[in-house]
Amino acid sequence: MTDHPPADTVKPVTISYIAQTAGVSIPTVSKVINGRSGVAAETRARVEALISQYGYRKSNPVQRTNLMELVVDDLEHMWGLEIIRGVQRVVREHRVGLVLTEFGPDRNTIRYWIDDTIARRPDCVVTVAQLSDSEQNQLRARGIPFVVLDPASEFPEDVPFVGATNWAGGRSATRHLAGLGHRDIAMISGPGHLYCQARLDGHRSALQAAGLPIRDHDIIRAPLTEDGGHSAAVELLNRPRRPTAIFAGNDLQAVGVYRAARERGLRIPDDLSVVGFDDLPIAAMIDPGLTTVHQPLTEMAMAATELALALGRGEPVSQTGIELATKLVVRASTAPPIG
């Protein structure tokens, strides 16, 4: 298999060249391009990878469907509603139809979602869910641009994305607690997602800047749920020397910290200061109001949708990697430690 098209080729790569390079027939490549069955999975993946690599496009542009698709893992969490709100604002303005695909707890239950998406041929896709290399290649092969919202892992540089300044947000949360005089600050981090690691790195940076020790046992990884925050907080608060402040990886975990503190008879913020991340509506509703890092989820979703729609229209875009600023919102859940 050759790695590059001929050096003297100035015209776009042809279907014939793709077929020759992949070692298959032209009809086989045609089946892959048009999403038809009858092609072995390994062959299909090889052809799609070449189509993506060489940027092949059908000579006749695909007719626009005036649809965009939003792909998410799970809508049970409140942040999902903020994202949908942002997407809807933009598609409504552009008078574009919206298709919502939710994976749910078990990704395998709809592992063939990509086939349905290709059959619909949306003009573009915004994905909060993690796409496999194969799924990315299949979208590229059909000329369906996609934008990743709040990436959970590293992507190639050419993958468009919209995220937030998670490192700066994590640093501001812990810097706030250290500034109040806390010296025993624990963190409940999320899974190994890119944004969770950035928040954790920001937390560690703030500890170091404040001259505080960075202790591995003061960092617990837990699911980004209320139950995950509760379990981690129970472990932290049951220690002989419990922390005087906890920085939770998101607001749902922080709600779990509140529950664990109440079970132990601890008062927030008198006995325990708590900081969250996201600034979901619940942060202002719980008692006491939660100090948290505002992540502009709605604005991020709007930016991702605008970018995806522009790519779907074939318009040149000046920036394909966007990070929106986070900021600390101080409420009543943090105070100087007593004693």
mmCIF file of C-alpha atoms in Angstrom:
data_model
loop_
_atom_site.group_PDB
_atom_site.id
_atom_site.type_symbol
_atom_site.label_atom_id
_atom_site.label_comp_id
_atom_site.label_asym_id
_atom_site.label_seq_id
_atom_site.Cartn_x
_atom_site.Cartn_y
_atom_site.Cartn_z
ATOM 1 C CA MET A 1 0.000 0.000 0.000
ATOM 2 C CA THR A 2 1.422 3.385 -0.945
ATOM 3 C CA ASP A 3 1.430 6.139 1.654
ATOM 4 C CA HIS A 4 0.788 9.144 -0.571
ATOM 5 C CA PRO A 5 -0.811 9.918 -3.931
ATOM 6 C CA PRO A 6 1.597 10.481 -6.826
ATOM 7 C CA ALA A 7 3.712 13.624 -6.387
ATOM 8 C CA ASP A 8 2.694 14.989 -9.777
ATOM 9 C CA THR A 9 -1.011 14.674 -9.017
ATOM 10 C CA VAL A 10 -2.577 18.099 -8.644
ATOM 11 C CA LYS A 11 -6.186 17.054 -9.126
ATOM 12 C CA PRO A 12 -8.269 15.763 -6.208
ATOM 13 C CA VAL A 13 -7.737 12.101 -5.365
ATOM 14 C CA THR A 14 -10.056 9.909 -7.432
ATOM 15 C CA ILE A 15 -12.186 6.930 -6.485
ATOM 16 C CA SER A 16 -9.949 4.890 -8.777
ATOM 17 C CA TYR A 17 -6.862 5.861 -6.806
ATOM 18 C CA ILE A 18 -8.570 5.016 -3.505
ATOM 19 C CA ALA A 19 -9.517 1.591 -4.901
ATOM 20 C CA GLN A 20 -6.001 0.937 -6.187
ATOM 21 C CA THR A 21 -4.374 1.991 -2.926
ATOM 22 C CA ALA A 22 -6.751 -0.107 -0.832
ATOM 23 C CA GLY A 23 -6.380 -3.104 -3.139
ATOM 24 C CA VAL A 24 -10.115 -3.362 -3.823
ATOM 25 C CA SER A 25 -12.450 -2.747 -6.730
ATOM 26 C CA ILE A 26 -14.007 0.593 -7.639
ATOM 27 C CA PRO A 27 -17.538 -0.744 -6.912
ATOM 28 C CA THR A 28 -16.368 -1.684 -3.403
ATOM 29 C CA VAL A 29 -15.158 1.865 -2.755
ATOM 30 C CA SER A 30 -18.448 3.165 -4.161
ATOM 31 C CA LYS A 31 -20.382 0.994 -1.704
ATOM 32 C CA VAL A 32 -18.365 2.389 1.206
ATOM 33 C CA ILE A 33 -18.819 6.003 0.087
ATOM 34 C CA ASN A 34 -22.563 5.575 -0.296
ATOM 35 C CA GLY A 35 -23.034 3.641 2.951
ATOM 36 C CA ARG A 36 -24.226 0.433 1.317
ATOM 37 C CA SER A 37 -23.825 -3.062 2.751
ATOM 38 C CA GLY A 38 -21.911 -5.960 1.253
ATOM 39 C CA VAL A 39 -18.413 -4.872 2.335
ATOM 40 C CA ALA A 40 -16.363 -6.716 4.965
ATOM 41 C CA ALA A 41 -15.777 -4.692 8.114
ATOM 42 C CA GLU A 42 -11.974 -4.769 7.738
ATOM 43 C CA THR A 43 -12.168 -3.681 4.101
ATOM 44 C CA ARG A 44 -14.658 -0.931 4.940
ATOM 45 C CA ALA A 45 -12.387 0.411 7.686
ATOM 46 C CA ARG A 46 -9.368 0.406 5.341
ATOM 47 C CA VAL A 47 -11.227 2.279 2.607
ATOM 48 C CA GLU A 48 -12.699 4.789 5.066
ATOM 49 C CA ALA A 49 -9.269 5.500 6.518
ATOM 50 C CA LEU A 50 -7.910 6.254 3.037
ATOM 51 C CA ILE A 51 -10.892 8.435 2.176
ATOM 52 C CA SER A 52 -10.332 10.378 5.375
ATOM 53 C CA GLN A 53 -6.554 10.598 4.817
ATOM 54 C CA TYR A 54 -6.782 11.891 1.253
ATOM 55 C CA GLY A 55 -9.870 14.019 1.749
ATOM 56 C CA TYR A 56 -11.768 12.386 -1.131
ATOM 57 C CA ARG A 57 -15.174 13.900 -1.841
ATOM 58 C CA LYS A 58 -17.744 12.917 -4.438
ATOM 59 C CA SER A 59 -17.664 15.210 -7.445
ATOM 60 C CA ASN A 60 -21.341 16.000 -6.989
ATOM 61 C CA PRO A 61 -21.827 17.563 -3.551
ATOM 62 C CA VAL A 62 -24.273 15.829 -1.245
ATOM 63 C CA GLN A 63 -27.558 17.666 -1.040
ATOM 64 C CA ARG A 64 -27.959 19.450 2.280
ATOM 65 C CA THR A 65 -30.553 17.980 4.615
ATOM 66 C CA ASN A 66 -30.855 21.018 6.875
ATOM 67 C CA LEU A 67 -30.337 18.688 9.848
ATOM 68 C CA MET A 68 -27.667 18.554 12.522
ATOM 69 C CA GLU A 69 -27.160 15.750 15.014
ATOM 70 C CA LEU A 70 -26.232 16.028 18.693
ATOM 71 C CA VAL A 71 -24.624 12.882 20.123
ATOM 72 C CA VAL A 72 -24.434 12.504 23.918
ATOM 73 C CA ASP A 73 -23.562 9.734 26.349
ATOM 74 C CA ASP A 74 -26.230 10.253 28.967
ATOM 75 C CA LEU A 75 -28.998 12.813 29.488
ATOM 76 C CA GLU A 76 -29.631 11.931 33.131
ATOM 77 C CA HIS A 77 -27.121 14.506 34.335
ATOM 78 C CA MET A 78 -28.209 18.114 34.549
ATOM 79 C CA TRP A 79 -25.329 19.395 32.450
ATOM 80 C CA GLY A 80 -26.920 17.630 29.482
ATOM 81 C CA LEU A 81 -29.902 19.954 29.668
ATOM 82 C CA GLU A 82 -27.617 22.997 29.591
ATOM 83 C CA ILE A 83 -25.949 21.662 26.454
ATOM 84 C CA ILE A 84 -29.256 20.942 24.727
ATOM 85 C CA ARG A 85 -30.449 24.442 25.609
ATOM 86 C CA GLY A 86 -27.413 25.966 23.902
ATOM 87 C CA VAL A 87 -27.734 23.799 20.798
ATOM 88 C CA GLN A 88 -31.435 24.551 20.451
ATOM 89 C CA ARG A 89 -30.859 28.300 20.580
ATOM 90 C CA VAL A 90 -28.559 28.127 17.569
ATOM 91 C CA VAL A 91 -30.476 25.636 15.424
ATOM 92 C CA ARG A 92 -33.676 27.592 16.025
ATOM 93 C CA GLU A 93 -31.997 30.771 14.817
ATOM 94 C CA HIS A 94 -30.666 29.024 11.712
ATOM 95 C CA ARG A 95 -33.938 27.122 11.182
ATOM 96 C CA VAL A 96 -32.125 23.791 11.189
ATOM 97 C CA GLY A 97 -33.663 20.531 12.409
ATOM 98 C CA LEU A 98 -32.061 18.768 15.385
ATOM 99 C CA VAL A 99 -31.634 15.009 15.811
ATOM 100 C CA LEU A 100 -30.639 13.804 19.299
ATOM 101 C CA THR A 101 -28.767 10.524 19.769
ATOM 102 C CA GLU A 102 -28.219 9.316 23.344
ATOM 103 C CA PHE A 103 -25.990 6.350 24.095
ATOM 104 C CA GLY A 104 -27.224 5.839 27.641
ATOM 105 C CA PRO A 105 -25.368 3.827 30.297
ATOM 106 C CA ASP A 106 -24.529 0.977 27.894
ATOM 107 C CA ARG A 107 -22.822 2.207 24.732
ATOM 108 C CA ASN A 108 -23.091 -1.277 23.176
ATOM 109 C CA THR A 109 -26.883 -1.118 23.080
ATOM 110 C CA ILE A 110 -26.716 1.213 20.072
ATOM 111 C CA ARG A 111 -23.287 0.412 18.680
ATOM 112 C CA TYR A 112 -24.755 0.753 15.186
ATOM 113 C CA TRP A 113 -25.875 4.357 15.712
ATOM 114 C CA ILE A 114 -23.345 5.475 13.107
ATOM 115 C CA ASP A 115 -25.239 3.573 10.400
ATOM 116 C CA ASP A 116 -28.423 5.486 11.205
ATOM 117 C CA THR A 117 -26.522 8.774 11.232
ATOM 118 C CA ILE A 118 -24.988 8.083 7.830
ATOM 119 C CA ALA A 119 -28.404 7.128 6.449
ATOM 120 C CA ARG A 120 -29.824 10.460 7.687
ATOM 121 C CA ARG A 121 -26.830 12.359 6.258
ATOM 122 C CA PRO A 122 -27.018 15.347 8.623
ATOM 123 C CA ASP A 123 -25.126 18.423 7.526
ATOM 124 C CA CYS A 124 -22.964 18.175 10.649
ATOM 125 C CA VAL A 125 -22.597 16.506 14.052
ATOM 126 C CA VAL A 126 -21.843 17.915 17.504
ATOM 127 C CA THR A 127 -20.707 15.152 19.838
ATOM 128 C CA VAL A 128 -20.296 15.154 23.596
ATOM 129 C CA ALA A 129 -19.805 11.381 23.515
ATOM 130 C CA GLN A 130 -16.441 9.825 22.753
ATOM 131 C CA LEU A 131 -16.219 8.725 19.109
ATOM 132 C CA SER A 132 -13.979 5.849 18.074
ATOM 133 C CA ASP A 133 -11.450 6.262 15.271
ATOM 134 C CA SER A 134 -13.683 4.127 13.058
ATOM 135 C CA GLU A 135 -16.719 6.331 13.720
ATOM 136 C CA GLN A 136 -14.705 9.463 12.996
ATOM 137 C CA ASN A 137 -13.450 7.974 9.736
ATOM 138 C CA GLN A 138 -16.958 6.985 8.682
ATOM 139 C CA LEU A 139 -18.220 10.527 9.212
ATOM 140 C CA ARG A 140 -15.261 12.005 7.331
ATOM 141 C CA ALA A 141 -15.695 9.536 4.472
ATOM 142 C CA ARG A 142 -19.259 10.779 3.950
ATOM 143 C CA GLY A 143 -18.287 14.417 4.171
ATOM 144 C CA ILE A 144 -20.147 14.912 7.475
ATOM 145 C CA PRO A 145 -18.118 17.340 9.612
ATOM 146 C CA PHE A 146 -18.194 16.904 13.387
ATOM 147 C CA VAL A 147 -17.223 19.039 16.381
ATOM 148 C CA VAL A 148 -16.283 17.577 19.760
ATOM 149 C CA LEU A 149 -17.769 19.388 22.755
ATOM 150 C CA ASP A 150 -15.774 19.261 26.001
ATOM 151 C CA PRO A 151 -13.286 16.577 24.834
ATOM 152 C CA ALA A 152 -12.762 13.712 27.253
ATOM 153 C CA SER A 153 -9.499 12.605 25.625
ATOM 154 C CA GLU A 154 -6.789 13.831 23.293
ATOM 155 C CA PHE A 155 -7.775 14.166 19.637
ATOM 156 C CA PRO A 156 -5.650 14.810 16.551
ATOM 157 C CA GLU A 157 -4.988 18.491 15.963
ATOM 158 C CA ASP A 158 -7.321 18.613 12.955
ATOM 159 C CA VAL A 159 -10.409 17.593 14.980
ATOM 160 C CA PRO A 160 -12.547 20.683 15.719
ATOM 161 C CA PHE A 161 -13.485 21.099 19.391
ATOM 162 C CA VAL A 162 -14.985 23.484 21.917
ATOM 163 C CA GLY A 163 -13.932 23.211 25.553
ATOM 164 C CA ALA A 164 -13.377 25.273 28.689
ATOM 165 C CA THR A 165 -10.366 26.448 30.684
ATOM 166 C CA ASN A 166 -10.558 23.530 33.114
ATOM 167 C CA TRP A 167 -7.004 23.925 34.418
ATOM 168 C CA ALA A 168 -7.558 27.574 35.275
ATOM 169 C CA GLY A 169 -10.902 26.689 36.867
ATOM 170 C CA GLY A 170 -9.358 24.035 39.080
ATOM 171 C CA ARG A 171 -6.609 26.404 40.113
ATOM 172 C CA SER A 172 -9.073 29.183 41.007
ATOM 173 C CA ALA A 173 -11.137 26.820 43.194
ATOM 174 C CA THR A 174 -8.201 25.666 45.304
ATOM 175 C CA ARG A 175 -6.580 29.098 45.357
ATOM 176 C CA HIS A 176 -9.825 30.430 46.849
ATOM 177 C CA LEU A 177 -9.756 27.820 49.615
ATOM 178 C CA ALA A 178 -6.075 28.395 50.355
ATOM 179 C CA GLY A 179 -6.715 32.130 50.436
ATOM 180 C CA LEU A 180 -9.325 31.594 53.146
ATOM 181 C CA GLY A 181 -6.657 29.918 55.276
ATOM 182 C CA HIS A 182 -7.396 26.240 54.658
ATOM 183 C CA ARG A 183 -4.371 23.974 54.904
ATOM 184 C CA ASP A 184 -6.046 20.561 54.708
ATOM 185 C CA ILE A 185 -7.687 20.668 51.280
ATOM 186 C CA ALA A 186 -8.850 17.451 49.647
ATOM 187 C CA MET A 187 -10.099 16.951 46.116
ATOM 188 C CA ILE A 188 -12.632 14.531 44.713
ATOM 189 C CA SER A 189 -11.612 14.143 41.093
ATOM 190 C CA GLY A 190 -13.528 12.484 38.292
ATOM 191 C CA PRO A 191 -12.492 9.587 36.034
ATOM 192 C CA GLY A 192 -9.475 9.855 33.767
ATOM 193 C CA HIS A 193 -11.129 12.253 31.328
ATOM 194 C CA LEU A 194 -9.051 15.044 29.846
ATOM 195 C CA TYR A 195 -11.063 17.788 31.564
ATOM 196 C CA CYS A 196 -10.959 15.985 34.927
ATOM 197 C CA GLN A 197 -7.186 15.709 34.712
ATOM 198 C CA ALA A 198 -6.927 19.405 33.827
ATOM 199 C CA ARG A 199 -8.988 20.376 36.892
ATOM 200 C CA LEU A 200 -6.812 18.134 39.059
ATOM 201 C CA ASP A 201 -3.619 19.632 37.642
ATOM 202 C CA GLY A 202 -4.973 23.122 38.351
ATOM 203 C CA HIS A 203 -5.723 22.058 41.936
ATOM 204 C CA ARG A 204 -2.180 20.777 42.393
ATOM 205 C CA SER A 205 -0.750 23.959 40.919
ATOM 206 C CA ALA A 206 -2.691 26.080 43.423
ATOM 207 C CA LEU A 207 -1.497 23.921 46.334
ATOM 208 C CA GLN A 208 2.097 24.300 45.209
ATOM 209 C CA ALA A 209 1.731 28.067 44.773
ATOM 210 C CA ALA A 210 0.334 28.328 48.300
ATOM 211 C CA GLY A 211 3.217 26.310 49.729
ATOM 212 C CA LEU A 212 0.920 23.452 50.717
ATOM 213 C CA PRO A 213 1.874 19.774 50.435
ATOM 214 C CA ILE A 214 0.474 17.727 47.551
ATOM 215 C CA ARG A 215 -0.576 14.409 49.099
ATOM 216 C CA ASP A 216 -1.915 11.609 46.920
ATOM 217 C CA HIS A 217 -4.176 10.330 49.687
ATOM 218 C CA ASP A 218 -5.996 13.678 49.689
ATOM 219 C CA ILE A 219 -7.147 13.054 46.111
ATOM 220 C CA ILE A 220 -9.899 10.508 45.459
ATOM 221 C CA ARG A 221 -11.216 9.633 42.027
ATOM 222 C CA ALA A 222 -14.941 8.961 41.848
ATOM 223 C CA PRO A 223 -17.767 9.016 39.289
ATOM 224 C CA LEU A 224 -19.081 12.479 38.455
ATOM 225 C CA THR A 225 -22.349 11.781 40.273
ATOM 226 C CA GLU A 226 -23.932 12.603 43.621
ATOM 227 C CA ASP A 227 -23.335 9.061 44.842
ATOM 228 C CA GLY A 228 -19.730 9.224 43.684
ATOM 229 C CA GLY A 229 -19.173 12.437 45.632
ATOM 230 C CA HIS A 230 -20.928 11.013 48.691
ATOM 231 C CA SER A 231 -18.818 7.839 48.799
ATOM 232 C CA ALA A 232 -15.572 9.761 48.387
ATOM 233 C CA ALA A 233 -16.568 12.328 51.022
ATOM 234 C CA VAL A 234 -17.461 9.586 53.515
ATOM 235 C CA GLU A 235 -13.958 8.184 53.116
ATOM 236 C CA LEU A 236 -12.361 11.609 53.576
ATOM 237 C CA LEU A 237 -14.511 12.664 56.520
ATOM 238 C CA ASN A 238 -14.009 9.377 58.400
ATOM 239 C CA ARG A 239 -10.264 9.919 58.651
ATOM 240 C CA PRO A 240 -8.762 10.820 62.037
ATOM 241 C CA ARG A 241 -7.567 14.084 60.498
ATOM 242 C CA ARG A 242 -10.328 15.089 58.157
ATOM 243 C CA PRO A 243 -9.937 17.893 55.613
ATOM 244 C CA THR A 244 -11.361 21.306 56.410
ATOM 245 C CA ALA A 245 -12.196 21.878 52.735
ATOM 246 C CA ILE A 246 -13.138 19.708 49.760
ATOM 247 C CA PHE A 247 -12.956 20.671 46.101
ATOM 248 C CA ALA A 248 -15.358 18.438 44.184
ATOM 249 C CA GLY A 249 -14.831 17.635 40.510
ATOM 250 C CA ASN A 250 -18.326 18.830 39.624
ATOM 251 C CA ASP A 251 -21.492 20.143 41.274
ATOM 252 C CA LEU A 252 -23.151 16.733 41.471
ATOM 253 C CA GLN A 253 -20.225 15.378 43.462
ATOM 254 C CA ALA A 254 -20.467 18.465 45.683
ATOM 255 C CA VAL A 255 -24.108 17.662 46.441
ATOM 256 C CA GLY A 256 -22.901 14.239 47.569
ATOM 257 C CA VAL A 257 -20.358 15.939 49.841
ATOM 258 C CA TYR A 258 -23.186 17.962 51.410
ATOM 259 C CA ARG A 259 -25.067 14.734 52.146
ATOM 260 C CA ALA A 260 -22.019 13.078 53.716
ATOM 261 C CA ALA A 261 -21.355 16.160 55.872
ATOM 262 C CA ARG A 262 -24.957 16.233 57.141
ATOM 263 C CA GLU A 263 -24.753 12.542 58.045
ATOM 264 C CA ARG A 264 -21.757 13.310 60.253
ATOM 265 C CA GLY A 265 -23.382 16.371 61.800
ATOM 266 C CA LEU A 266 -20.924 18.742 60.138
ATOM 267 C CA ARG A 267 -22.018 22.258 59.201
ATOM 268 C CA ILE A 268 -21.152 23.854 55.869
ATOM 269 C CA PRO A 269 -19.150 26.095 55.843
ATOM 270 C CA ASP A 270 -18.429 26.261 59.602
ATOM 271 C CA ASP A 271 -16.960 22.757 59.821
ATOM 272 C CA LEU A 272 -16.306 22.077 56.135
ATOM 273 C CA SER A 273 -15.932 24.323 53.104
ATOM 274 C CA VAL A 274 -17.032 22.906 49.752
ATOM 275 C CA VAL A 275 -16.355 24.033 46.178
ATOM 276 C CA GLY A 276 -17.890 22.479 43.061
ATOM 277 C CA PHE A 277 -17.425 22.821 39.316
ATOM 278 C CA ASP A 278 -19.911 23.607 36.491
ATOM 279 C CA ASP A 279 -22.294 26.085 38.182
ATOM 280 C CA LEU A 280 -25.412 24.127 37.348
ATOM 281 C CA PRO A 281 -28.738 25.674 38.469
ATOM 282 C CA ILE A 282 -28.726 23.420 41.539
ATOM 283 C CA ALA A 283 -25.607 25.227 42.845
ATOM 284 C CA ALA A 284 -27.662 28.317 43.671
ATOM 285 C CA MET A 285 -30.634 26.317 44.957
ATOM 286 C CA ILE A 286 -29.057 24.126 47.643
ATOM 287 C CA ASP A 287 -28.529 25.423 51.187
ATOM 288 C CA PRO A 288 -26.032 26.900 51.665
ATOM 289 C CA GLY A 289 -25.461 28.105 48.121
ATOM 290 C CA LEU A 290 -22.514 26.308 46.550
ATOM 291 C CA THR A 291 -19.299 28.119 45.708
ATOM 292 C CA THR A 292 -18.382 26.693 42.328
ATOM 293 C CA VAL A 293 -16.454 27.244 39.112
ATOM 294 C CA HIS A 294 -18.780 28.472 36.388
ATOM 295 C CA GLN A 295 -18.312 26.486 33.205
ATOM 296 C CA PRO A 296 -20.288 28.155 30.400
ATOM 297 C CA LEU A 297 -21.947 24.958 29.174
ATOM 298 C CA THR A 298 -24.730 26.688 27.267
ATOM 299 C CA GLU A 299 -22.307 29.071 25.557
ATOM 300 C CA MET A 300 -19.950 26.168 24.779
ATOM 301 C CA ALA A 301 -22.804 24.279 23.139
ATOM 302 C CA MET A 302 -23.763 27.354 21.154
ATOM 303 C CA ALA A 303 -20.192 27.852 19.938
ATOM 304 C CA ALA A 304 -19.851 24.179 18.984
ATOM 305 C CA THR A 305 -23.118 24.302 17.043
ATOM 306 C CA GLU A 306 -22.172 27.481 15.188
ATOM 307 C CA LEU A 307 -18.820 25.930 14.272
ATOM 308 C CA ALA A 308 -20.389 22.659 13.129
ATOM 309 C CA LEU A 309 -23.024 24.416 11.009
ATOM 310 C CA ALA A 310 -20.347 26.574 9.349
ATOM 311 C CA LEU A 311 -18.298 23.485 8.536
ATOM 312 C CA GLY A 312 -21.448 21.788 7.242
ATOM 313 C CA ARG A 313 -22.013 24.695 4.864
ATOM 314 C CA GLY A 314 -18.445 24.352 3.632
ATOM 315 C CA GLU A 315 -17.467 27.769 4.937
ATOM 316 C CA PRO A 316 -13.875 28.512 5.941
ATOM 317 C CA VAL A 317 -13.480 28.957 9.702
ATOM 318 C CA SER A 318 -10.706 30.940 11.362
ATOM 319 C CA GLN A 319 -10.472 28.750 14.457
ATOM 320 C CA THR A 320 -11.309 25.065 14.957
ATOM 321 C CA GLY A 321 -10.147 24.800 18.580
ATOM 322 C CA ILE A 322 -12.038 27.009 21.046
ATOM 323 C CA GLU A 323 -11.752 27.253 24.842
ATOM 324 C CA LEU A 324 -14.207 29.436 26.756
ATOM 325 C CA ALA A 325 -13.212 30.961 30.083
ATOM 326 C CA THR A 326 -14.286 29.597 33.466
ATOM 327 C CA LYS A 327 -14.724 31.797 36.536
ATOM 328 C CA LEU A 328 -15.160 31.249 40.250
ATOM 329 C CA VAL A 329 -18.614 32.044 41.668
ATOM 330 C CA VAL A 330 -18.388 32.554 45.452
ATOM 331 C CA ARG A 331 -21.465 31.671 47.488
ATOM 332 C CA ALA A 332 -22.031 30.597 51.088
ATOM 333 C CA SER A 333 -20.372 27.149 51.139
ATOM 334 C CA THR A 334 -16.855 28.449 51.812
ATOM 335 C CA ALA A 335 -15.425 30.317 54.809
ATOM 336 C CA PRO A 336 -12.180 30.464 56.809
ATOM 337 C CA PRO A 337 -11.544 27.343 58.934
ATOM 338 C CA ILE A 338 -12.443 27.537 62.604
ATOM 339 C CA GLY A 339 -9.600 27.141 65.042
#
